[in-house]
CSV table of C-alpha atoms in Angstrom, one decimal:
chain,number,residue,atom,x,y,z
A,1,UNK,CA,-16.5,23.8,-27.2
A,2,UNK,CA,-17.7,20.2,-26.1
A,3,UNK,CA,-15.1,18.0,-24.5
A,4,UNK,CA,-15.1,15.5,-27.5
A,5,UNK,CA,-14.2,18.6,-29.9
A,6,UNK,CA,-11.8,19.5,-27.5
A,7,UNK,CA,-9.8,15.7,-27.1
A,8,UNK,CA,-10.3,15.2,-31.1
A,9,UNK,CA,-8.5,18.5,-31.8
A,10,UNK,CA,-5.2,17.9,-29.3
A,11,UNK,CA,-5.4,13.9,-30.1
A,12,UNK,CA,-2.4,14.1,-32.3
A,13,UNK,CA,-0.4,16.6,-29.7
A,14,UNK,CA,-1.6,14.1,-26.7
A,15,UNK,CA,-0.1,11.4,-28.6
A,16,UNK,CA,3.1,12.6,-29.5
A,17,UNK,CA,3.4,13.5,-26.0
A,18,UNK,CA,2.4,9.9,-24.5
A,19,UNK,CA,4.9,8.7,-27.1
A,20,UNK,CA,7.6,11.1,-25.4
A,21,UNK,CA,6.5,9.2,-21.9
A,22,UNK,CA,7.2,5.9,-23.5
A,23,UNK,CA,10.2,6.1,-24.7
A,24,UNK,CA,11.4,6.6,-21.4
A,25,UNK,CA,12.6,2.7,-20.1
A,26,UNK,CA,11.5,3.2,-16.4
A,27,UNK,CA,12.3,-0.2,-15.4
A,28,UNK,CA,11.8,0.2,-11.6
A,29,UNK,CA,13.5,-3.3,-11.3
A,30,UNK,CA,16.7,-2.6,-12.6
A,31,UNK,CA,19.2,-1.0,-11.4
A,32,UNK,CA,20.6,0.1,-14.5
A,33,UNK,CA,17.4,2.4,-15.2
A,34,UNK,CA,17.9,4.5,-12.0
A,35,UNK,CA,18.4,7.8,-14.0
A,36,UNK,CA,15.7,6.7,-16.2
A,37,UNK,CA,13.6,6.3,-13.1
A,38,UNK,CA,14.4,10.3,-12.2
A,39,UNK,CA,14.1,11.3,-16.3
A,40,UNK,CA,10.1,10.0,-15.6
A,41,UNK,CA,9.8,11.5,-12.7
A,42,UNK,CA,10.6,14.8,-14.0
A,43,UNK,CA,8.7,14.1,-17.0
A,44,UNK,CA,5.5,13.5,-15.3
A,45,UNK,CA,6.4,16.6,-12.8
A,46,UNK,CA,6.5,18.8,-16.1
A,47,UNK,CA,3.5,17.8,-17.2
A,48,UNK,CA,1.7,18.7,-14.4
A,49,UNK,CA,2.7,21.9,-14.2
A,50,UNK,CA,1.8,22.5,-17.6
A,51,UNK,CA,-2.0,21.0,-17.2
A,52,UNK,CA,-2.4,23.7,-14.1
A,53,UNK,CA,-1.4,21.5,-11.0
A,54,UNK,CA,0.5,23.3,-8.2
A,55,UNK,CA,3.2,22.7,-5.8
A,56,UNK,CA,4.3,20.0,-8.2
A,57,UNK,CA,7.2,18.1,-6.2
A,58,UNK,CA,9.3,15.4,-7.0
A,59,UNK,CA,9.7,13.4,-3.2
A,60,UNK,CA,13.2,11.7,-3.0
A,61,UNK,CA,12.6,8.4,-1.5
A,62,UNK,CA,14.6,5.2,-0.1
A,63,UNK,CA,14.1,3.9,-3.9
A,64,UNK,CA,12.7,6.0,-7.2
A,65,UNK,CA,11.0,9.1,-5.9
A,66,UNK,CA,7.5,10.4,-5.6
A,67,UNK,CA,5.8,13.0,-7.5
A,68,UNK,CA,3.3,15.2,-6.0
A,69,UNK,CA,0.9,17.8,-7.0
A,70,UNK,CA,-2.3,19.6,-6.4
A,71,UNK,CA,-5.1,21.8,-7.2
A,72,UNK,CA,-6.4,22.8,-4.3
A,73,UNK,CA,-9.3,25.9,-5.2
A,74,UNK,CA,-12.6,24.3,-4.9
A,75,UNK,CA,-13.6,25.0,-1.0
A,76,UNK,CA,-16.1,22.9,-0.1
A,77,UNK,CA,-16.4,20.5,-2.6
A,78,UNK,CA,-14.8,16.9,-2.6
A,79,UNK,CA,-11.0,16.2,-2.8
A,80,UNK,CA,-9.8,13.7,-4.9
A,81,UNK,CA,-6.3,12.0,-5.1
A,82,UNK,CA,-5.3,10.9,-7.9
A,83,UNK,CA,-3.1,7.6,-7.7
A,84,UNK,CA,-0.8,5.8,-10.6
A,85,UNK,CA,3.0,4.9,-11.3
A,86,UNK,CA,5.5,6.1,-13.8
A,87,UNK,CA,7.4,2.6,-13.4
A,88,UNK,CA,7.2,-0.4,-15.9
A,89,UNK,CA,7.8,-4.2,-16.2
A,90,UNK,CA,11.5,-5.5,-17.6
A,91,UNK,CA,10.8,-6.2,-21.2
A,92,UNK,CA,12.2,-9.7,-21.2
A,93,UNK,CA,11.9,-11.6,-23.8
A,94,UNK,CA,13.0,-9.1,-26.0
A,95,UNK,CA,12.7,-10.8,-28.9
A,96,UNK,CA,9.1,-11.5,-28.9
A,97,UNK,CA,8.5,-8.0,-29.4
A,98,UNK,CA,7.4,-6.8,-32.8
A,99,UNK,CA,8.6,-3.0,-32.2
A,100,UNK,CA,10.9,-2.4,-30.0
A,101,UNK,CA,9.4,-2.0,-26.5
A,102,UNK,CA,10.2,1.7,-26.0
A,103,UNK,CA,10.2,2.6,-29.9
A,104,UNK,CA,6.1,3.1,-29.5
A,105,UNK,CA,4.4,2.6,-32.6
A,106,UNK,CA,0.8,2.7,-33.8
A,107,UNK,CA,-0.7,-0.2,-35.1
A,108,UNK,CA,-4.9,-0.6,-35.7
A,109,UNK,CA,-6.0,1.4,-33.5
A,110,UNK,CA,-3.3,0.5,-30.5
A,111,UNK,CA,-0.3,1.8,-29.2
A,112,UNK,CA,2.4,-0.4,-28.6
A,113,UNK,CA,4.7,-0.2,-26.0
A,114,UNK,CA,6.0,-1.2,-22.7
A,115,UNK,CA,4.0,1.1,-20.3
A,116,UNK,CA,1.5,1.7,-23.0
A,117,UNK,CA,-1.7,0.9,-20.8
A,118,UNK,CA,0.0,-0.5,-17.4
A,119,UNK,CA,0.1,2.3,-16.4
A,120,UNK,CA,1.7,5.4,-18.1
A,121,UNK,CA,-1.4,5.7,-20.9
A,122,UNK,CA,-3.5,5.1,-18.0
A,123,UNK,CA,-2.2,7.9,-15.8
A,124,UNK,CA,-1.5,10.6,-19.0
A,125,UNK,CA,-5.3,10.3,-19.4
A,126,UNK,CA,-5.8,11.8,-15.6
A,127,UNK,CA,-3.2,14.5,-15.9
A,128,UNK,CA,-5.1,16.0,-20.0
A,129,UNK,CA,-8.7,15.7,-18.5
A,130,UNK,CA,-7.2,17.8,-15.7
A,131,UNK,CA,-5.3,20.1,-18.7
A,132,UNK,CA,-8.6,19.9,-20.0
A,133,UNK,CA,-11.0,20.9,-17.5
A,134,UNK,CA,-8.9,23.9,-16.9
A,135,UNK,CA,-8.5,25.1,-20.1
A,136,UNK,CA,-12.0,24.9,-20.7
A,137,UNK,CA,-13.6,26.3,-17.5
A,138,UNK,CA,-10.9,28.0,-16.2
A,139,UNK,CA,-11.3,26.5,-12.6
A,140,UNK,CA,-12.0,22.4,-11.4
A,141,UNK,CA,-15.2,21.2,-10.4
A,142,UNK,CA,-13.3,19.6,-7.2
A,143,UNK,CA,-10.3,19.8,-5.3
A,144,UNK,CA,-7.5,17.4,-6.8
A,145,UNK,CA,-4.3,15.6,-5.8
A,146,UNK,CA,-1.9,13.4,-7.8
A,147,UNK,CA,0.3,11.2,-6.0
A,148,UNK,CA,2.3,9.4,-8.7
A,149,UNK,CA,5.3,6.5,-7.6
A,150,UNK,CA,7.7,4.5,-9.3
A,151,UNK,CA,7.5,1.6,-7.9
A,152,UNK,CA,4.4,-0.2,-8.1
A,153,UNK,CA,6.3,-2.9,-10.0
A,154,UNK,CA,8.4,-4.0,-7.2
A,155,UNK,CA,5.9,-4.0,-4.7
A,156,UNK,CA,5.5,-0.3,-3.5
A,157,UNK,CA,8.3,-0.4,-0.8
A,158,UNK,CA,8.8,2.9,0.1
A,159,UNK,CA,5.0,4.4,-0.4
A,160,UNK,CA,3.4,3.4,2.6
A,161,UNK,CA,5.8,4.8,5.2
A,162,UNK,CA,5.0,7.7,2.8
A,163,UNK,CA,1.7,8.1,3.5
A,164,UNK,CA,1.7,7.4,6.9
A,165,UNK,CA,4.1,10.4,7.7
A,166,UNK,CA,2.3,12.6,5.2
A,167,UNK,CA,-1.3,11.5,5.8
A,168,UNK,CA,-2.6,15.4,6.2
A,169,UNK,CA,-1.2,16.1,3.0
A,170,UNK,CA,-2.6,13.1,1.2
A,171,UNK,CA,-6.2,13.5,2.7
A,172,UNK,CA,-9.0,13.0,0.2
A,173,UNK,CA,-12.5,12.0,0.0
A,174,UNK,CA,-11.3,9.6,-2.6
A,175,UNK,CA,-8.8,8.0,-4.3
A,176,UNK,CA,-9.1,7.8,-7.8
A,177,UNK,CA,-7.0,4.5,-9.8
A,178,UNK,CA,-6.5,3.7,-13.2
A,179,UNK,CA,-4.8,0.8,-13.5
A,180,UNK,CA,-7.6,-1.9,-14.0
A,181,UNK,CA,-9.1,-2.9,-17.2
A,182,UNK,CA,-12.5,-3.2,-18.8
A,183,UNK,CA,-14.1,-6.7,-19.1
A,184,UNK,CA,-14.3,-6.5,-23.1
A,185,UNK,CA,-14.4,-3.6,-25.5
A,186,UNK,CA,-17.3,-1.8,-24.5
A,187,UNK,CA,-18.1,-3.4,-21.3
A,188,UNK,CA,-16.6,-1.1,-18.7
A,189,UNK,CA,-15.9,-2.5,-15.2
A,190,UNK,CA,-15.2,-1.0,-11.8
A,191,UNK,CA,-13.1,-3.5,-9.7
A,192,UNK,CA,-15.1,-3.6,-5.8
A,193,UNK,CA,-12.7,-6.3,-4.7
A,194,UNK,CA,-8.3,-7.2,-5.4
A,195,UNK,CA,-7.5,-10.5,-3.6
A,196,UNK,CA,-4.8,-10.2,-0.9
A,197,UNK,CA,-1.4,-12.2,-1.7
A,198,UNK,CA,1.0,-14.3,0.3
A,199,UNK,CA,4.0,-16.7,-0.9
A,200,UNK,CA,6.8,-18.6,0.4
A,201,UNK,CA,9.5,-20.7,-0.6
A,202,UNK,CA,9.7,-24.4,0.2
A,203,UNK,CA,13.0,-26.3,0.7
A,204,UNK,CA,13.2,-30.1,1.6
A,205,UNK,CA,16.9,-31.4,2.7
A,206,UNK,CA,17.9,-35.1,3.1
A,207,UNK,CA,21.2,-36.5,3.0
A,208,UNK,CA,24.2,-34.2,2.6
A,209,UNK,CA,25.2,-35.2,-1.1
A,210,UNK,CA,23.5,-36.6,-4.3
A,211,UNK,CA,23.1,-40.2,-4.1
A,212,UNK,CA,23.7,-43.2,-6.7
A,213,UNK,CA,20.1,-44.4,-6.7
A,214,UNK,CA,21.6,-47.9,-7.4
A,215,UNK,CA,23.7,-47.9,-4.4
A,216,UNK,CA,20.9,-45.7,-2.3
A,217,UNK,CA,17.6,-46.5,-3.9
A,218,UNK,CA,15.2,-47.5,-1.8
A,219,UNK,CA,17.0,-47.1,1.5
A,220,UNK,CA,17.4,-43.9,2.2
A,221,UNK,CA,14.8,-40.4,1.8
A,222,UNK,CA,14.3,-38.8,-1.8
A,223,UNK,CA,13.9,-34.5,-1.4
A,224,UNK,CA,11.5,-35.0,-4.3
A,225,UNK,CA,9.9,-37.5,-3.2
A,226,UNK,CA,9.2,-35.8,0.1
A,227,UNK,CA,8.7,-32.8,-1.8
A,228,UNK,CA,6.1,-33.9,-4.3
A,229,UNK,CA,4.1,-35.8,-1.1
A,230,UNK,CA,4.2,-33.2,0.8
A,231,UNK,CA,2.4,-30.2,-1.8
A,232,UNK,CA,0.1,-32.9,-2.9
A,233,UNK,CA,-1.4,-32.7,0.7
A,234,UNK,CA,-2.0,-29.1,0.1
A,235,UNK,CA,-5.5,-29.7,-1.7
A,236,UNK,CA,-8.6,-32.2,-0.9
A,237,UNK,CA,-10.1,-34.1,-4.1
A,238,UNK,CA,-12.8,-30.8,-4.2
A,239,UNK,CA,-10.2,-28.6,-5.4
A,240,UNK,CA,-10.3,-26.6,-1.9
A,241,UNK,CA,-7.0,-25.8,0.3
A,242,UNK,CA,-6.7,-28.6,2.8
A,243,UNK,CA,-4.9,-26.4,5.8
A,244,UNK,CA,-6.5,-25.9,8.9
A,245,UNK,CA,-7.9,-22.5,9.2
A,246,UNK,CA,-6.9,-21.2,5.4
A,247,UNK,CA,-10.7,-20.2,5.2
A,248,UNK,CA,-10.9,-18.0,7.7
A,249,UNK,CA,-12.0,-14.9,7.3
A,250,UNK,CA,-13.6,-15.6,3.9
A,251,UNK,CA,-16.8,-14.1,3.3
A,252,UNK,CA,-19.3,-16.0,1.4
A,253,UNK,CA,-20.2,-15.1,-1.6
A,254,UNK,CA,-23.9,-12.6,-1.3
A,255,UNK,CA,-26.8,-13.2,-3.6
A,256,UNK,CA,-25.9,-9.3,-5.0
A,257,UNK,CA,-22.5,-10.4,-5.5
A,258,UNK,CA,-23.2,-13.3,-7.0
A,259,UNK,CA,-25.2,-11.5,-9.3
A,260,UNK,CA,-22.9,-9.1,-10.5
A,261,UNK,CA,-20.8,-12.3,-11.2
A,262,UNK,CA,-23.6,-13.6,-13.9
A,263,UNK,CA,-24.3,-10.2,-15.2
A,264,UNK,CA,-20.5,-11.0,-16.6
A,265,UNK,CA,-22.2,-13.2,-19.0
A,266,UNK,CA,-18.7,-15.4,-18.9
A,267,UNK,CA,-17.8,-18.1,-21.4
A,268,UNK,CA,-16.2,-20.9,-19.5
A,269,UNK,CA,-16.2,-23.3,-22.2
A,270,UNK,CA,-14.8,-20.6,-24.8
A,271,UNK,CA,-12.3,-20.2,-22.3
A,272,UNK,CA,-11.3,-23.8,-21.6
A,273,UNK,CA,-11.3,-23.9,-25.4
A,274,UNK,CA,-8.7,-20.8,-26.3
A,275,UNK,CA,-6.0,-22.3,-23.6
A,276,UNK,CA,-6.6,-25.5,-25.1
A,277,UNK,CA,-7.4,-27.3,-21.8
A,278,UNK,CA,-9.2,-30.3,-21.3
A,279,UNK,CA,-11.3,-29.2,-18.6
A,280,UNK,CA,-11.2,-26.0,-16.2
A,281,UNK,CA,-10.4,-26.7,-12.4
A,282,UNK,CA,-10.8,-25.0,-9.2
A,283,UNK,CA,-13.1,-25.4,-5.9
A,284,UNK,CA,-16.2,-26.8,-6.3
A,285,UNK,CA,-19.2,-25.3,-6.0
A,286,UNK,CA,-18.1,-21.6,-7.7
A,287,UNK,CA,-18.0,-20.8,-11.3
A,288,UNK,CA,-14.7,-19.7,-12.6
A,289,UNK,CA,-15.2,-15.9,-11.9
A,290,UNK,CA,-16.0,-16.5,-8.7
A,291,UNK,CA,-13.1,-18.6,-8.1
A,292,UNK,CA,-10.8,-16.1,-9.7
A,293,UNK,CA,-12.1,-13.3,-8.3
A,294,UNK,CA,-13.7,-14.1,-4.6
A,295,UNK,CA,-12.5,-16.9,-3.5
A,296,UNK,CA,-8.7,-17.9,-2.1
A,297,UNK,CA,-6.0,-19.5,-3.8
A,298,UNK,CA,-2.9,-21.6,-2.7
A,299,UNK,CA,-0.9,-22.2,-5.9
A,300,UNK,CA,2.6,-23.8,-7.1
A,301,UNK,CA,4.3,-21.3,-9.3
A,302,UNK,CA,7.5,-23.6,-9.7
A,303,UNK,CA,8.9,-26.7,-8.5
A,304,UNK,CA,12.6,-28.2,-9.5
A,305,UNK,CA,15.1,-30.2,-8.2
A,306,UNK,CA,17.2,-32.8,-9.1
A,307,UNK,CA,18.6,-33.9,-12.5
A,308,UNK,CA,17.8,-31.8,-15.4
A,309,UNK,CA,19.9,-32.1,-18.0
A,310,UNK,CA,19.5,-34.1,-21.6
A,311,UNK,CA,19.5,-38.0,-21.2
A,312,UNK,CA,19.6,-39.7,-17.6
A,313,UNK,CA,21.4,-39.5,-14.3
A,314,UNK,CA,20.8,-41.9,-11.9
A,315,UNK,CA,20.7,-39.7,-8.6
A,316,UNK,CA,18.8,-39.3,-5.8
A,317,UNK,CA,18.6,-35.5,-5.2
A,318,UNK,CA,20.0,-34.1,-1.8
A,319,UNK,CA,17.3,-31.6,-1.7
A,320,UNK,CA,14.1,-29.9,-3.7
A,321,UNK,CA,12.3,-27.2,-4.2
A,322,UNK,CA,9.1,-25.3,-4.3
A,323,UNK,CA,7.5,-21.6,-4.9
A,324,UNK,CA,3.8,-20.9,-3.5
A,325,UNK,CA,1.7,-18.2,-3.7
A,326,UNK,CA,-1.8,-17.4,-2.0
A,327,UNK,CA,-4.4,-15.4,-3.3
A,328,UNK,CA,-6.4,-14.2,0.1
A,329,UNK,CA,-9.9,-12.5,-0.3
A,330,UNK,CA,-12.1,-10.8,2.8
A,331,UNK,CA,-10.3,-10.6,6.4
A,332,UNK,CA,-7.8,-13.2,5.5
A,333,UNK,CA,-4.3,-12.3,7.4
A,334,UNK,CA,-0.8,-13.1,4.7
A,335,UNK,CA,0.8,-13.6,8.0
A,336,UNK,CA,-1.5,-16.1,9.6
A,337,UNK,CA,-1.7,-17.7,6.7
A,338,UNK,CA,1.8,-18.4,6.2
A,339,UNK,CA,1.9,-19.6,9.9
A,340,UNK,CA,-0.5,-22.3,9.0
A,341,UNK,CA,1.0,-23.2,5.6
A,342,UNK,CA,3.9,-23.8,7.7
A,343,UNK,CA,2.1,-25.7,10.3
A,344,UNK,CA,0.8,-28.2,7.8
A,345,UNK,CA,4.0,-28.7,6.3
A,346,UNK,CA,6.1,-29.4,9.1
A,347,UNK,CA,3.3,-31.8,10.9
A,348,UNK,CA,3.6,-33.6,7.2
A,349,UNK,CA,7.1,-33.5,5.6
A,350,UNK,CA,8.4,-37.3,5.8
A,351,UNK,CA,10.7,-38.7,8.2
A,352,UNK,CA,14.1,-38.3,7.7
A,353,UNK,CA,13.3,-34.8,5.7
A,354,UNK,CA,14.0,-31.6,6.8
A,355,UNK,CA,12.1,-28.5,5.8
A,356,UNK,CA,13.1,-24.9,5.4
A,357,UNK,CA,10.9,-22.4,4.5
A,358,UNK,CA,11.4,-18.6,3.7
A,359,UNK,CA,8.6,-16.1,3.6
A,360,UNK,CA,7.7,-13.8,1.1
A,361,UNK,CA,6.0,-11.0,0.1
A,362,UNK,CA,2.5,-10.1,2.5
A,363,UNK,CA,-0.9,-8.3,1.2
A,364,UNK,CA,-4.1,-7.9,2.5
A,365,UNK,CA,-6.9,-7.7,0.2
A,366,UNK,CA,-9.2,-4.9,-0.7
A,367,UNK,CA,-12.8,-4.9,-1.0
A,368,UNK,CA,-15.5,-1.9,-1.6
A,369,UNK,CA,-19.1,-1.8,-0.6
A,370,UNK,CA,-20.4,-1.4,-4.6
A,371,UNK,CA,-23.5,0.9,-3.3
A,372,UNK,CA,-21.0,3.8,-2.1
A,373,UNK,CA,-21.4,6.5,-3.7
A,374,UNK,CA,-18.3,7.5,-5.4
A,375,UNK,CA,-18.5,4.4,-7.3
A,376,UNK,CA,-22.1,4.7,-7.9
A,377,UNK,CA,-20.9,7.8,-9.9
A,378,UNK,CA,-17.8,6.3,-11.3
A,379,UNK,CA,-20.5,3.6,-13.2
A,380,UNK,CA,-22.7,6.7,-14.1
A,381,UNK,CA,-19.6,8.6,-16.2
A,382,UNK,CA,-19.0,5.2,-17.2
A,383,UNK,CA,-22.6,5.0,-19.2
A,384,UNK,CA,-22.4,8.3,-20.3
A,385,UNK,CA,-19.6,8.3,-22.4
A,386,UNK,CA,-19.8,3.8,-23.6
A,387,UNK,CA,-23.4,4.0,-23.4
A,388,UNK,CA,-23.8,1.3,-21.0
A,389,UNK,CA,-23.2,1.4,-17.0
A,390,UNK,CA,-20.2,-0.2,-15.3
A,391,UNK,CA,-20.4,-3.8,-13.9
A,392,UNK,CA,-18.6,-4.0,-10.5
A,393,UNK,CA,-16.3,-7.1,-10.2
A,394,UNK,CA,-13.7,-8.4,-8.3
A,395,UNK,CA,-10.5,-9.0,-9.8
A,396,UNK,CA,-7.9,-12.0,-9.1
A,397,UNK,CA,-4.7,-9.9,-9.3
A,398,UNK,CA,-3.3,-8.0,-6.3
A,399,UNK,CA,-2.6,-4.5,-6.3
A,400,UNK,CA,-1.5,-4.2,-2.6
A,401,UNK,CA,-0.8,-0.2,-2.5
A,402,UNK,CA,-5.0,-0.1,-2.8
A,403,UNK,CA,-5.6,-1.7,0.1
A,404,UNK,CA,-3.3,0.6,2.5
A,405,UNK,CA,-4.9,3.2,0.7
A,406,UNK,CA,-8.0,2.4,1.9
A,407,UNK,CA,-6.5,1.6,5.2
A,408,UNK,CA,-4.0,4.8,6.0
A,409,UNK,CA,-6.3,7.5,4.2
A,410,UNK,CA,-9.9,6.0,5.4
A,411,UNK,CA,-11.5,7.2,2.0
A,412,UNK,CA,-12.7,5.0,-0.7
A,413,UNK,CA,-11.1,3.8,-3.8
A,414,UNK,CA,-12.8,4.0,-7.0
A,415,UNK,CA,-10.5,2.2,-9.7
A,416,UNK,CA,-11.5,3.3,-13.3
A,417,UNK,CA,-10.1,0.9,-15.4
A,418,UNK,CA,-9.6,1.8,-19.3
A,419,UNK,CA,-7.4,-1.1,-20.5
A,420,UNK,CA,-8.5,-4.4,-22.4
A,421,UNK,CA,-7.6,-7.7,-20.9
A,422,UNK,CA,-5.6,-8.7,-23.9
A,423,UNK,CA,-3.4,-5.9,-23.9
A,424,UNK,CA,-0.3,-8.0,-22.6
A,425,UNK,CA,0.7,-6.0,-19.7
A,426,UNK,CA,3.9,-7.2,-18.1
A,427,UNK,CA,4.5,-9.6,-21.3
A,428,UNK,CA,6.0,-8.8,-24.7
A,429,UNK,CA,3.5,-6.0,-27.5
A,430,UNK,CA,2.1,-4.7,-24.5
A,431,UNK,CA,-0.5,-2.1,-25.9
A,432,UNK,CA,-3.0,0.2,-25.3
A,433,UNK,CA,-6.0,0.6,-27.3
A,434,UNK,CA,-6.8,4.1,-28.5
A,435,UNK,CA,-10.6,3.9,-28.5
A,436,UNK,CA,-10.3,3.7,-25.1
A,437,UNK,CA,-8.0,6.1,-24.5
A,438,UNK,CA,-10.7,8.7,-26.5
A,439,UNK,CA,-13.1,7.3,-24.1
A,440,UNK,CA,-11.2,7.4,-20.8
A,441,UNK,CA,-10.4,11.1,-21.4
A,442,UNK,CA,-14.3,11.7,-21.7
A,443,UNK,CA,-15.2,9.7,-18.8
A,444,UNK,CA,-12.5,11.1,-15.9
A,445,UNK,CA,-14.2,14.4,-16.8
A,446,UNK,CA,-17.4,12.7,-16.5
A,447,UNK,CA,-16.8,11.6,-12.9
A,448,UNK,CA,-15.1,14.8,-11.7
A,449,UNK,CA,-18.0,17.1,-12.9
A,450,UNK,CA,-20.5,14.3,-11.2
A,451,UNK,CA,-18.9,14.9,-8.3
């Protein structure tokens, strides 16, 4: 029986049983979904065993635990481990929902939930081409490992320490993601780059109370006043980050890469037009996937202070605030960065200011050679099953487990994307669109008999 015979006649089962996965709120974030957290656990840990995988454990952890498994009865071919999370996003608002977020529901050709394609659809599609494999040959064409967490939505605190004290066990010859997306329907991508990601929080302190600005106007320091001077100093007029240093460490951009950029055939103009913009923005010199994907980024995620009520009150604020994130790319270091970023600030907050900053989270960024190999293949499967070969792009976002992936396991990371851009991951009638989950079955098998 082909493979496609084989997915068409269990579709329905498979998707009763990713429904079953869905319903399941693991909301990593909140603490009121800790037994949900263990109910997924075990749910994925059941499944496993039931595609074939041994030694299926579930790994207490400081936080939500770690599932494990492997199928280890291919000597001398390659090892692959399998990476994803059983964790999702809050669902907030709740209200903007058209179904409820863990009712899933099928809708033209998509399933809707929260989870549905970040990254629970994602990952079920790596455990039934496993199922399937098996149950068709009787044996896998390599050596396979899953290594599945529940907390990628907060940041992954407890996996690396993981990995480091069970690096043996984890060792592969690749680590195999799903968790990206295509860059339309029917234009498969395979991310070779995730940008690195720093942030802080700014807080400028004058006097030790509000002031009436018609007693104190003009005589004594604003916070937002200070405040606003000092993050317009953060950028020159060319749209670049005006700190000493922030660039190094950035590659430039390569002819190939370059390349690979155009072959994206991106509409920047249909894109100004949908967010109703008057004009796009960014560092000159670099069109806007280049920018988004390959270049570094200091932005302002919120600013506040002061007054905000309806109508007017005459005050000058006793202090203001500000949340920054960077977006690094190539050897950029979070931490040196955040020392410069302080730096600049310090040598230009106004006099009679004070500044207080607190550090955030701390990423490096990843980056694959696109000739290797493995990913070489990945783009193969990729064509045989959509008919056309995978692009490799860089993608803005920040994934930071990938990186120490990389790092602590020294193999590379090939990330098989099978979501849609517009699926609304992390936002309200997140979904999951079933033609590519026909496909993504198809195309994991692809790769693992490729390899």
């Amino acid at each position: 029986m082909s493979y496609e015979t084989y997915f068409q006649n269990k579709r329905e089962q498979h998707l009763d049983e990713l429904k079953q996965f869905l319903t399941i709120p693991s909301v990593s974030a909140l603490s009121e979904h800790k037994k949900d957290m263990i109910d997924a656990a075990k749910w994925v840990a059941a499944k496993l065993e039931t595609a074939g995988l041994e030694k299926v454990e579930i790994i207490p952890t400081g936080g939500h635990p770690i599932v494990y498994a492997e199928h280890i009865q291919a000597p001398g071919k390659p090892t692959v481990l399998v990476y994803g999370h059983y964790d999702v996003q809050p669902v907030d608002p709740l209200h903007l929902w058209e179904t409820p977020p863990f009712e899933p529901s099928i809708r033209d050709g998509k399933l809707y939930a929260r989870g549905a394609t970040d990254d629970k659809g994602q990952l079920f599609l790596h455990v039934k081409a496993i199922e399937a494999l098996l149950d068709q040959e009787n044996k896998l064409p390599v050596n396979v490992k899953f290594c599945i967490e529940g907390e990628e939505e907060i940041s992954s605190p407890n996996l690396p320490a993981f990995m480091k004290d069970n690096a043996d066990k984890l060792a592969a010859d690749v680590v195999l993601i799903s968790d990206t997306s295509l860059l339309a329907k029917g234009k498969p991508a395979i991310s070779t780059g995730l940008r690195g990601l720093c942030s802080l929080e700014v807080t400028i302190a004058t006097a030790n109370t509000d002031l009436h600005s018609g007693t104190f106007g003009g005589g004594v320091p604003n916070a937002l006043h200070a405040l606003v001077s000092l993050l317009a100093s953060l950028h020159d007029g060319q749209g670049r980050v005006a700190i000493d240093g922030f660039y190094e460490g950035v590659p430039e951009l390569s002819s190939d890469m370059r390349e690979e950029f155009l072959k994206q055939d991106h509409d920047d103009e249909q894109l100004r037009a949908n967010l109703g913009l008057e004009a796009l923005y960014g560092e000159e010199g670099y069109s806007f996937v280049e920018r988004t994907g390959a270049r570094p980024t200091l932005e302002l995620n919120g600013v506040y202070g002061g007054f905000q009520g309806e109508g007017t009150k005459t005050v000058i604020p006793k202090e203001a605030h500000a949340k920054i994130t960077c977006r690094l790319v190539g050897d950029q270091d979070p931490a040196r960065i955040l020392d410069r970023i302080a730096a600049h600030l310090e040598s230009h907050v106004m006099p009679g200011a004070r500044l207080v900053i607190k550090r955030g989270e701390q990423a490096r960024a990843f980056n694959m050679d696109p000739s290797h190999p493995m990913l070489q293949k990945a783009a193969d499967a990729y064509e045989q099953v959509y008919g056309t070969r995978a692009l490799f792009t860089k993608d803005g976002g920040s994934i930071p487990i990938v990186e120490t992936f990389s790092r602590i396991l020294q193999a590379p990371v090939v990330m098989m994307g099978f979501g849609l851009p517009d699926e609304n991951l992390h936002a309200p009638n997140e979904h999951f669109n079933l033609d590519n989950f026909d496909k993504g079955l198809l195309t994991i098998v692809a790769f693992l008999k490729q390899l």
